[in-house]
Amino acid sequence: MNLIFIVQFFLLIINQGLCRTSGQWVCIEERLCIAEESASFCPNKTFESQQDCRLSCGKYGAIWPMPTGNCELGNDRVHFSPKNVKIILMTNSSTIEDFLYTTTRLFDRNIAKECMQNCNLEKSAEVIIYAAVNSTSLTLGWDTNEAYSLRVNTTGNVSRIEIKAATVYGARHAFETLTSLVTSSKLNGLLLVNSAYIDDSPTYGHRGLLLDTARNFIPLRLIHNTIDAMAASKLNVFHWHVVDTHSFPLEISRIRQMSEHGAYSASNTYRRNDTIDLIKYARARGVRVIIEIEGPSHVGKGWRWASKAGLGHVIICTNREDCHNPPCGQLNPFNQNVYMLTRAIYEDIAEINAPEETLHMGGDEVLMPCWNKSKEIRKIITGGGLELSLQTFHSLWSVYHKTNLKSWNEVKRRIFPKIEEVKPVIIWSSALTESEAVEHYLPKEQFIVQTRVDANSTLNTLLANKGYKVIVSSSNVWYFGHGSGESSVYHNWNKIYDNRIETHPNILGGEACMMSDTADRFAIESRIWPRAGAAAERLWSNPSSTSQQAKYRFYRFRQRLISRELRPDAVAPKYCVLHENQCQ
């Protein structure tokens, strides 16, 4: 017996020695990638790095956001060089081909950035990508079909990849997912999963990020970076909060005084050509740009020149005591020159954006005491036989929005006479959108409400049930500026991810919001990223799983942003990233 025991003992030691190869990684429990020496068993399959392991560890591997349909990933790898990737575009439309050509250029660039050393290989597998798109339309809106299917099949030294999508935007998402199936190799070149079967489509049509560039000017280079990160996480709406009371940096060619008097400086201005280029840059990455022009509140520097130009009291309540955050100002809804100016602004915006695109009209935090304090406004109201009541001022507020809506619709139809319909405009939730009042003030066919309420509020469902389209921005979770002041709380990516939003036919989706009160060009990227990625998966997949189950994919998503030259904030100690089974 002793001899048998000794023989078995030495066989065990020899066997363990044979299955231990330094620097290898294994996938355990179908979710954890750990260094092989930490494993308590001799694994059947090993990987050369943690990122290699992550490609297929768990149902969704390293894909972010996780697919909503079928997802099967192979455990073997294809070793290839980006130079040995051939892409065949299957379309008869030159417009679609041009768009997809840009998509493939971005794909090539992104996978090349995954290379840690040298991308070239003496002996590389051949990778052939076939991309087919059905539609010839470049329209991007809430109803756009962004679904795709992705297949990877490998035979011998050739990997055949098939991408099928209804639209170019679905195809673009497929290429983005394909980058998640690729990582660097220690032996130079790249590694690709040998097989994949993915069917995917978003849960919500509006997956947005708001960026405020008025409180602190954000250079275009950083806005481009943010749109790159949005593309990486399949967010599709860049809500550009470009003007506010603090500054008006958007150049309006018809009224250059707005930015000349409103921008912090000439160099802190977004020129018309800059804006046109930004919209094109975003569209090529599957991202709409919705520009917000605040009013009747949140106006200040950009409007103060008007009275000296003989336009009357366009802006009132400009004293420090008239608002919480100077410079103060609120538009005078009885001055017709206000609507002349807003119409000119709308004409500029409509000309440079897509024909189908809408406008965000702001509309929050309007101070009734401001209008009530104006002798001009009081005289007109009482002269018309009305009371100086809250209801009267709310009606006046409503008239402001409806007048501007009429201008916007007229502008759109003049510039785009062949447009079938003008989309509803967006406004913030406010006293006008309370459930018992909204139908009196704002027609549901023409206004979409972006709610800025607590995640537990019933307002979203109440509005949706009344027939209003709703965009959700949970004020207590999805506002990334929170935590920098005394009265707000910072929310990490886990809280953002676990913030569920309602599923209702009238809920278009949601937006994470980055107001720049305490974030300028030196801090903006780390304030937004990678936390916006957590909101992105919520809006794409709306998973029933929690952030705890998603965290290892999220760590890899952050690494992908770094490879694309962004500066996302850290979300865990590096030790925990490297030792997935040791940190909670």
PDB file of C-alpha atoms in Angstrom, residues 124-351:
ATOM      1  CA  SER A 124      -0.897  35.349 -40.381  1.00  0.00           C
ATOM      2  CA  ALA A 125      -4.304  33.766 -40.724  1.00  0.00           C
ATOM      3  CA  GLU A 126      -6.526  35.300 -43.381  1.00  0.00           C
ATOM      4  CA  VAL A 127      -9.612  37.159 -42.158  1.00  0.00           C
ATOM      5  CA  ILE A 128     -12.342  37.973 -44.692  1.00  0.00           C
ATOM      6  CA  ILE A 129     -15.294  40.162 -43.648  1.00  0.00           C
ATOM      7  CA  TYR A 130     -18.468  40.299 -45.739  1.00  0.00           C
ATOM      8  CA  ALA A 131     -20.771  43.194 -44.794  1.00  0.00           C
ATOM      9  CA  ALA A 132     -24.269  43.368 -46.255  1.00  0.00           C
ATOM     10  CA  VAL A 133     -26.794  46.178 -45.689  1.00  0.00           C
ATOM     11  CA  ASN A 134     -30.380  46.117 -46.964  1.00  0.00           C
ATOM     12  CA  SER A 135     -31.498  49.754 -46.677  1.00  0.00           C
ATOM     13  CA  THR A 136     -30.143  52.620 -48.759  1.00  0.00           C
ATOM     14  CA  SER A 137     -31.215  55.202 -46.179  1.00  0.00           C
ATOM     15  CA  LEU A 138     -28.843  57.148 -43.923  1.00  0.00           C
ATOM     16  CA  THR A 139     -31.673  58.434 -41.726  1.00  0.00           C
ATOM     17  CA  LEU A 140     -30.886  58.053 -38.036  1.00  0.00           C
ATOM     18  CA  GLY A 141     -33.732  58.459 -35.589  1.00  0.00           C
ATOM     19  CA  TRP A 142     -35.742  56.781 -32.865  1.00  0.00           C
ATOM     20  CA  ASP A 143     -37.254  54.306 -35.338  1.00  0.00           C
ATOM     21  CA  THR A 144     -34.056  53.379 -37.151  1.00  0.00           C
ATOM     22  CA  ASN A 145     -33.407  49.642 -37.240  1.00  0.00           C
ATOM     23  CA  GLU A 146     -30.022  49.190 -35.544  1.00  0.00           C
ATOM     24  CA  ALA A 147     -30.152  45.376 -35.373  1.00  0.00           C
ATOM     25  CA  TYR A 148     -27.377  43.204 -36.773  1.00  0.00           C
ATOM     26  CA  SER A 149     -26.162  39.642 -36.996  1.00  0.00           C
ATOM     27  CA  LEU A 150     -22.505  38.662 -36.759  1.00  0.00           C
ATOM     28  CA  ARG A 151     -21.049  35.263 -37.652  1.00  0.00           C
ATOM     29  CA  VAL A 152     -17.430  34.113 -37.369  1.00  0.00           C
ATOM     30  CA  ASN A 153     -16.470  30.742 -38.856  1.00  0.00           C
ATOM     31  CA  THR A 154     -12.932  29.432 -39.187  1.00  0.00           C
ATOM     32  CA  THR A 155     -11.710  26.668 -41.453  1.00  0.00           C
ATOM     33  CA  GLY A 156      -8.010  25.965 -41.506  1.00  0.00           C
ATOM     34  CA  ASN A 157      -6.143  29.229 -41.830  1.00  0.00           C
ATOM     35  CA  VAL A 158      -9.097  31.297 -43.036  1.00  0.00           C
ATOM     36  CA  SER A 159     -11.726  33.028 -40.878  1.00  0.00           C
ATOM     37  CA  ARG A 160     -14.885  34.112 -42.662  1.00  0.00           C
ATOM     38  CA  ILE A 161     -16.930  36.821 -40.948  1.00  0.00           C
ATOM     39  CA  GLU A 162     -20.445  37.698 -42.075  1.00  0.00           C
ATOM     40  CA  ILE A 163     -22.197  40.894 -41.013  1.00  0.00           C
ATOM     41  CA  LYS A 164     -25.819  41.456 -41.950  1.00  0.00           C
ATOM     42  CA  ALA A 165     -27.864  44.505 -41.030  1.00  0.00           C
ATOM     43  CA  ALA A 166     -30.900  46.412 -42.215  1.00  0.00           C
ATOM     44  CA  THR A 167     -29.086  49.762 -42.013  1.00  0.00           C
ATOM     45  CA  VAL A 168     -25.550  51.104 -42.003  1.00  0.00           C
ATOM     46  CA  TYR A 169     -25.939  51.855 -38.299  1.00  0.00           C
ATOM     47  CA  GLY A 170     -26.633  48.214 -37.490  1.00  0.00           C
ATOM     48  CA  ALA A 171     -23.584  47.264 -39.562  1.00  0.00           C
ATOM     49  CA  ARG A 172     -21.514  49.851 -37.705  1.00  0.00           C
ATOM     50  CA  HIS A 173     -22.574  48.293 -34.378  1.00  0.00           C
ATOM     51  CA  ALA A 174     -21.568  44.881 -35.718  1.00  0.00           C
ATOM     52  CA  PHE A 175     -18.060  46.138 -36.502  1.00  0.00           C
ATOM     53  CA  GLU A 176     -17.925  47.621 -33.012  1.00  0.00           C
ATOM     54  CA  THR A 177     -18.861  44.249 -31.525  1.00  0.00           C
ATOM     55  CA  LEU A 178     -16.259  42.582 -33.703  1.00  0.00           C
ATOM     56  CA  THR A 179     -13.553  44.708 -32.062  1.00  0.00           C
ATOM     57  CA  SER A 180     -14.660  43.140 -28.762  1.00  0.00           C
ATOM     58  CA  LEU A 181     -13.799  39.728 -30.176  1.00  0.00           C
ATOM     59  CA  VAL A 182     -10.203  40.826 -30.799  1.00  0.00           C
ATOM     60  CA  THR A 183      -7.269  41.401 -28.466  1.00  0.00           C
ATOM     61  CA  SER A 184      -3.504  41.641 -28.637  1.00  0.00           C
ATOM     62  CA  SER A 185      -1.176  38.658 -28.684  1.00  0.00           C
ATOM     63  CA  LYS A 186       2.076  38.336 -26.770  1.00  0.00           C
ATOM     64  CA  LEU A 187       3.557  36.972 -29.987  1.00  0.00           C
ATOM     65  CA  ASN A 188       2.765  40.159 -31.920  1.00  0.00           C
ATOM     66  CA  GLY A 189      -0.323  40.528 -34.039  1.00  0.00           C
ATOM     67  CA  LEU A 190      -3.866  40.010 -32.795  1.00  0.00           C
ATOM     68  CA  LEU A 191      -6.107  37.214 -31.572  1.00  0.00           C
ATOM     69  CA  LEU A 192      -9.683  36.645 -32.766  1.00  0.00           C
ATOM     70  CA  VAL A 193     -12.225  34.164 -31.456  1.00  0.00           C
ATOM     71  CA  ASN A 194     -12.440  31.302 -33.941  1.00  0.00           C
ATOM     72  CA  SER A 195     -16.239  31.237 -33.965  1.00  0.00           C
ATOM     73  CA  ALA A 196     -19.108  33.527 -32.991  1.00  0.00           C
ATOM     74  CA  TYR A 197     -22.869  33.602 -33.506  1.00  0.00           C
ATOM     75  CA  ILE A 198     -24.414  36.888 -32.401  1.00  0.00           C
ATOM     76  CA  ASP A 199     -27.828  38.419 -33.005  1.00  0.00           C
ATOM     77  CA  ASP A 200     -28.282  41.812 -31.427  1.00  0.00           C
ATOM     78  CA  SER A 201     -30.521  44.873 -31.343  1.00  0.00           C
ATOM     79  CA  PRO A 202     -31.015  47.733 -28.858  1.00  0.00           C
ATOM     80  CA  THR A 203     -33.824  47.890 -26.315  1.00  0.00           C
ATOM     81  CA  TYR A 204     -34.195  51.674 -26.608  1.00  0.00           C
ATOM     82  CA  GLY A 205     -33.904  53.920 -29.658  1.00  0.00           C
ATOM     83  CA  HIS A 206     -32.622  56.887 -27.625  1.00  0.00           C
ATOM     84  CA  ARG A 207     -29.336  56.123 -25.871  1.00  0.00           C
ATOM     85  CA  GLY A 208     -27.859  59.474 -25.084  1.00  0.00           C
ATOM     86  CA  LEU A 209     -25.201  61.494 -23.348  1.00  0.00           C
ATOM     87  CA  LEU A 210     -25.646  65.178 -22.536  1.00  0.00           C
ATOM     88  CA  LEU A 211     -22.503  67.291 -22.450  1.00  0.00           C
ATOM     89  CA  ASP A 212     -22.612  70.873 -21.194  1.00  0.00           C
ATOM     90  CA  THR A 213     -19.963  72.990 -22.945  1.00  0.00           C
ATOM     91  CA  ALA A 214     -21.307  76.372 -21.807  1.00  0.00           C
ATOM     92  CA  ARG A 215     -20.434  76.535 -18.113  1.00  0.00           C
ATOM     93  CA  ASN A 216     -16.903  75.487 -19.002  1.00  0.00           C
ATOM     94  CA  PHE A 217     -15.739  75.492 -22.615  1.00  0.00           C
ATOM     95  CA  ILE A 218     -14.746  72.018 -23.833  1.00  0.00           C
ATOM     96  CA  PRO A 219     -12.375  71.898 -26.846  1.00  0.00           C
ATOM     97  CA  LEU A 220     -13.564  70.078 -29.957  1.00  0.00           C
ATOM     98  CA  ARG A 221     -10.800  67.506 -29.621  1.00  0.00           C
ATOM     99  CA  LEU A 222     -12.294  66.308 -26.336  1.00  0.00           C
ATOM    100  CA  ILE A 223     -15.813  66.330 -27.760  1.00  0.00           C
ATOM    101  CA  HIS A 224     -14.515  64.092 -30.565  1.00  0.00           C
ATOM    102  CA  ASN A 225     -13.020  61.777 -27.937  1.00  0.00           C
ATOM    103  CA  THR A 226     -16.349  61.600 -26.163  1.00  0.00           C
ATOM    104  CA  ILE A 227     -18.134  60.710 -29.395  1.00  0.00           C
ATOM    105  CA  ASP A 228     -15.509  58.012 -30.041  1.00  0.00           C
ATOM    106  CA  ALA A 229     -16.284  56.544 -26.621  1.00  0.00           C
ATOM    107  CA  MET A 230     -20.019  56.812 -27.319  1.00  0.00           C
ATOM    108  CA  ALA A 231     -19.483  54.802 -30.499  1.00  0.00           C
ATOM    109  CA  ALA A 232     -17.512  52.207 -28.536  1.00  0.00           C
ATOM    110  CA  SER A 233     -20.478  51.754 -26.188  1.00  0.00           C
ATOM    111  CA  LYS A 234     -23.186  52.083 -28.870  1.00  0.00           C
ATOM    112  CA  LEU A 235     -24.676  55.297 -27.495  1.00  0.00           C
ATOM    113  CA  ASN A 236     -26.426  57.046 -30.373  1.00  0.00           C
ATOM    114  CA  VAL A 237     -27.450  60.567 -29.231  1.00  0.00           C
ATOM    115  CA  PHE A 238     -25.049  63.367 -28.366  1.00  0.00           C
ATOM    116  CA  HIS A 239     -27.210  65.959 -26.602  1.00  0.00           C
ATOM    117  CA  TRP A 240     -25.150  69.107 -26.984  1.00  0.00           C
ATOM    118  CA  HIS A 241     -25.993  71.520 -24.181  1.00  0.00           C
ATOM    119  CA  VAL A 242     -23.933  74.110 -25.987  1.00  0.00           C
ATOM    120  CA  VAL A 243     -25.350  77.365 -24.562  1.00  0.00           C
ATOM    121  CA  ASP A 244     -26.498  78.475 -21.127  1.00  0.00           C
ATOM    122  CA  THR A 245     -26.592  81.596 -19.013  1.00  0.00           C
ATOM    123  CA  HIS A 246     -22.823  81.458 -18.433  1.00  0.00           C
ATOM    124  CA  SER A 247     -21.762  81.593 -22.062  1.00  0.00           C
ATOM    125  CA  PHE A 248     -23.020  81.359 -25.632  1.00  0.00           C
ATOM    126  CA  PRO A 249     -20.084  79.829 -27.532  1.00  0.00           C
ATOM    127  CA  LEU A 250     -22.081  78.638 -30.566  1.00  0.00           C
ATOM    128  CA  GLU A 251     -21.540  80.840 -33.611  1.00  0.00           C
ATOM    129  CA  ILE A 252     -24.845  81.837 -35.235  1.00  0.00           C
ATOM    130  CA  SER A 253     -24.064  83.127 -38.708  1.00  0.00           C
ATOM    131  CA  ARG A 254     -27.264  85.221 -38.838  1.00  0.00           C
ATOM    132  CA  ILE A 255     -26.637  86.844 -35.435  1.00  0.00           C
ATOM    133  CA  ARG A 256     -22.912  86.855 -34.779  1.00  0.00           C
ATOM    134  CA  GLN A 257     -23.458  89.041 -31.722  1.00  0.00           C
ATOM    135  CA  MET A 258     -24.648  85.970 -29.802  1.00  0.00           C
ATOM    136  CA  SER A 259     -21.194  84.378 -29.670  1.00  0.00           C
ATOM    137  CA  GLU A 260     -19.239  87.646 -29.986  1.00  0.00           C
ATOM    138  CA  HIS A 261     -20.820  88.862 -26.752  1.00  0.00           C
ATOM    139  CA  GLY A 262     -21.568  85.481 -25.237  1.00  0.00           C
ATOM    140  CA  ALA A 263     -18.422  83.346 -25.636  1.00  0.00           C
ATOM    141  CA  TYR A 264     -15.690  83.490 -23.016  1.00  0.00           C
ATOM    142  CA  SER A 265     -13.288  84.459 -25.790  1.00  0.00           C
ATOM    143  CA  ALA A 266     -12.906  84.234 -29.556  1.00  0.00           C
ATOM    144  CA  SER A 267     -10.903  81.032 -29.097  1.00  0.00           C
ATOM    145  CA  ASN A 268     -13.700  79.597 -26.918  1.00  0.00           C
ATOM    146  CA  THR A 269     -16.163  79.607 -29.789  1.00  0.00           C
ATOM    147  CA  TYR A 270     -17.615  76.777 -31.872  1.00  0.00           C
ATOM    148  CA  ARG A 271     -17.510  78.143 -35.424  1.00  0.00           C
ATOM    149  CA  ARG A 272     -20.192  77.164 -37.903  1.00  0.00           C
ATOM    150  CA  ASN A 273     -17.785  74.946 -39.850  1.00  0.00           C
ATOM    151  CA  ASP A 274     -16.660  73.337 -36.580  1.00  0.00           C
ATOM    152  CA  THR A 275     -20.250  72.424 -35.798  1.00  0.00           C
ATOM    153  CA  ILE A 276     -20.846  71.038 -39.306  1.00  0.00           C
ATOM    154  CA  ASP A 277     -17.713  68.890 -39.021  1.00  0.00           C
ATOM    155  CA  LEU A 278     -18.716  67.685 -35.557  1.00  0.00           C
ATOM    156  CA  ILE A 279     -22.140  66.575 -36.792  1.00  0.00           C
ATOM    157  CA  LYS A 280     -20.507  64.667 -39.683  1.00  0.00           C
ATOM    158  CA  TYR A 281     -17.944  63.147 -37.319  1.00  0.00           C
ATOM    159  CA  ALA A 282     -20.690  61.916 -35.016  1.00  0.00           C
ATOM    160  CA  ARG A 283     -22.930  60.599 -37.808  1.00  0.00           C
ATOM    161  CA  ALA A 284     -20.082  58.467 -39.180  1.00  0.00           C
ATOM    162  CA  ARG A 285     -19.976  56.827 -35.743  1.00  0.00           C
ATOM    163  CA  GLY A 286     -23.704  56.211 -35.527  1.00  0.00           C
ATOM    164  CA  VAL A 287     -24.378  59.203 -33.281  1.00  0.00           C
ATOM    165  CA  ARG A 288     -27.038  61.894 -33.727  1.00  0.00           C
ATOM    166  CA  VAL A 289     -26.299  65.440 -32.523  1.00  0.00           C
ATOM    167  CA  ILE A 290     -29.260  67.148 -30.870  1.00  0.00           C
ATOM    168  CA  ILE A 291     -28.492  70.779 -30.091  1.00  0.00           C
ATOM    169  CA  GLU A 292     -30.146  72.424 -27.107  1.00  0.00           C
ATOM    170  CA  ILE A 293     -30.971  76.126 -27.123  1.00  0.00           C
ATOM    171  CA  GLU A 294     -32.100  77.050 -23.632  1.00  0.00           C
ATOM    172  CA  GLY A 295     -35.064  79.333 -23.002  1.00  0.00           C
ATOM    173  CA  PRO A 296     -36.863  81.166 -21.641  1.00  0.00           C
ATOM    174  CA  SER A 297     -34.564  80.712 -18.624  1.00  0.00           C
ATOM    175  CA  HIS A 298     -30.841  79.955 -18.512  1.00  0.00           C
ATOM    176  CA  VAL A 299     -30.070  82.939 -20.728  1.00  0.00           C
ATOM    177  CA  GLY A 300     -27.474  85.531 -19.858  1.00  0.00           C
ATOM    178  CA  LYS A 301     -24.302  86.615 -21.577  1.00  0.00           C
ATOM    179  CA  GLY A 302     -25.302  85.798 -25.125  1.00  0.00           C
ATOM    180  CA  TRP A 303     -28.419  87.966 -25.056  1.00  0.00           C
ATOM    181  CA  ARG A 304     -27.443  91.152 -23.221  1.00  0.00           C
ATOM    182  CA  TRP A 305     -26.355  93.047 -26.313  1.00  0.00           C
ATOM    183  CA  ALA A 306     -29.914  93.107 -27.679  1.00  0.00           C
ATOM    184  CA  SER A 307     -31.325  96.046 -25.715  1.00  0.00           C
ATOM    185  CA  LYS A 308     -28.430  98.301 -26.766  1.00  0.00           C
ATOM    186  CA  ALA A 309     -29.126  97.264 -30.353  1.00  0.00           C
ATOM    187  CA  GLY A 310     -32.608  98.736 -30.098  1.00  0.00           C
ATOM    188  CA  LEU A 311     -34.498  95.450 -29.656  1.00  0.00           C
ATOM    189  CA  GLY A 312     -36.107  96.434 -26.382  1.00  0.00           C
ATOM    190  CA  HIS A 313     -36.112  94.373 -23.199  1.00  0.00           C
ATOM    191  CA  VAL A 314     -35.254  91.013 -24.739  1.00  0.00           C
ATOM    192  CA  ILE A 315     -33.757  89.799 -21.486  1.00  0.00           C
ATOM    193  CA  ILE A 316     -34.936  90.784 -17.992  1.00  0.00           C
ATOM    194  CA  CYS A 317     -34.036  89.932 -14.397  1.00  0.00           C
ATOM    195  CA  THR A 318     -30.297  90.425 -14.893  1.00  0.00           C
ATOM    196  CA  ASN A 319     -29.453  91.469 -11.340  1.00  0.00           C
ATOM    197  CA  ARG A 320     -27.609  89.105  -9.010  1.00  0.00           C
ATOM    198  CA  GLU A 321     -30.595  88.729  -6.680  1.00  0.00           C
ATOM    199  CA  ASP A 322     -32.816  87.554  -9.551  1.00  0.00           C
ATOM    200  CA  CYS A 323     -31.331  84.054  -9.820  1.00  0.00           C
ATOM    201  CA  HIS A 324     -29.284  81.447  -8.007  1.00  0.00           C
ATOM    202  CA  ASN A 325     -26.387  81.245 -10.467  1.00  0.00           C
ATOM    203  CA  PRO A 326     -25.148  84.415 -12.181  1.00  0.00           C
ATOM    204  CA  PRO A 327     -25.051  85.805 -14.766  1.00  0.00           C
ATOM    205  CA  CYS A 328     -28.822  86.096 -14.424  1.00  0.00           C
ATOM    206  CA  GLY A 329     -31.412  86.511 -17.147  1.00  0.00           C
ATOM    207  CA  GLN A 330     -34.766  85.358 -18.450  1.00  0.00           C
ATOM    208  CA  LEU A 331     -36.325  86.083 -21.825  1.00  0.00           C
ATOM    209  CA  ASN A 332     -39.266  88.466 -22.123  1.00  0.00           C
ATOM    210  CA  PRO A 333     -42.051  86.423 -23.770  1.00  0.00           C
ATOM    211  CA  PHE A 334     -43.986  89.575 -24.766  1.00  0.00           C
ATOM    212  CA  ASN A 335     -41.102  91.046 -26.781  1.00  0.00           C
ATOM    213  CA  GLN A 336     -41.547  89.867 -30.386  1.00  0.00           C
ATOM    214  CA  ASN A 337     -37.861  90.427 -31.034  1.00  0.00           C
ATOM    215  CA  VAL A 338     -37.200  87.402 -28.800  1.00  0.00           C
ATOM    216  CA  TYR A 339     -38.919  85.222 -31.387  1.00  0.00           C
ATOM    217  CA  MET A 340     -37.123  86.945 -34.231  1.00  0.00           C
ATOM    218  CA  LEU A 341     -33.817  85.998 -32.584  1.00  0.00           C
ATOM    219  CA  THR A 342     -34.798  82.404 -31.719  1.00  0.00           C
ATOM    220  CA  ARG A 343     -36.054  81.898 -35.274  1.00  0.00           C
ATOM    221  CA  ALA A 344     -32.711  83.035 -36.684  1.00  0.00           C
ATOM    222  CA  ILE A 345     -30.927  80.621 -34.335  1.00  0.00           C
ATOM    223  CA  TYR A 346     -33.213  77.793 -35.428  1.00  0.00           C
ATOM    224  CA  GLU A 347     -32.509  78.560 -39.094  1.00  0.00           C
ATOM    225  CA  ASP A 348     -28.784  78.168 -38.494  1.00  0.00           C
ATOM    226  CA  ILE A 349     -29.221  74.903 -36.611  1.00  0.00           C
ATOM    227  CA  ALA A 350     -31.652  73.418 -39.124  1.00  0.00           C
ATOM    228  CA  GLU A 351     -29.316  74.214 -42.034  1.00  0.00           C
TER     229      GLU A 351
END
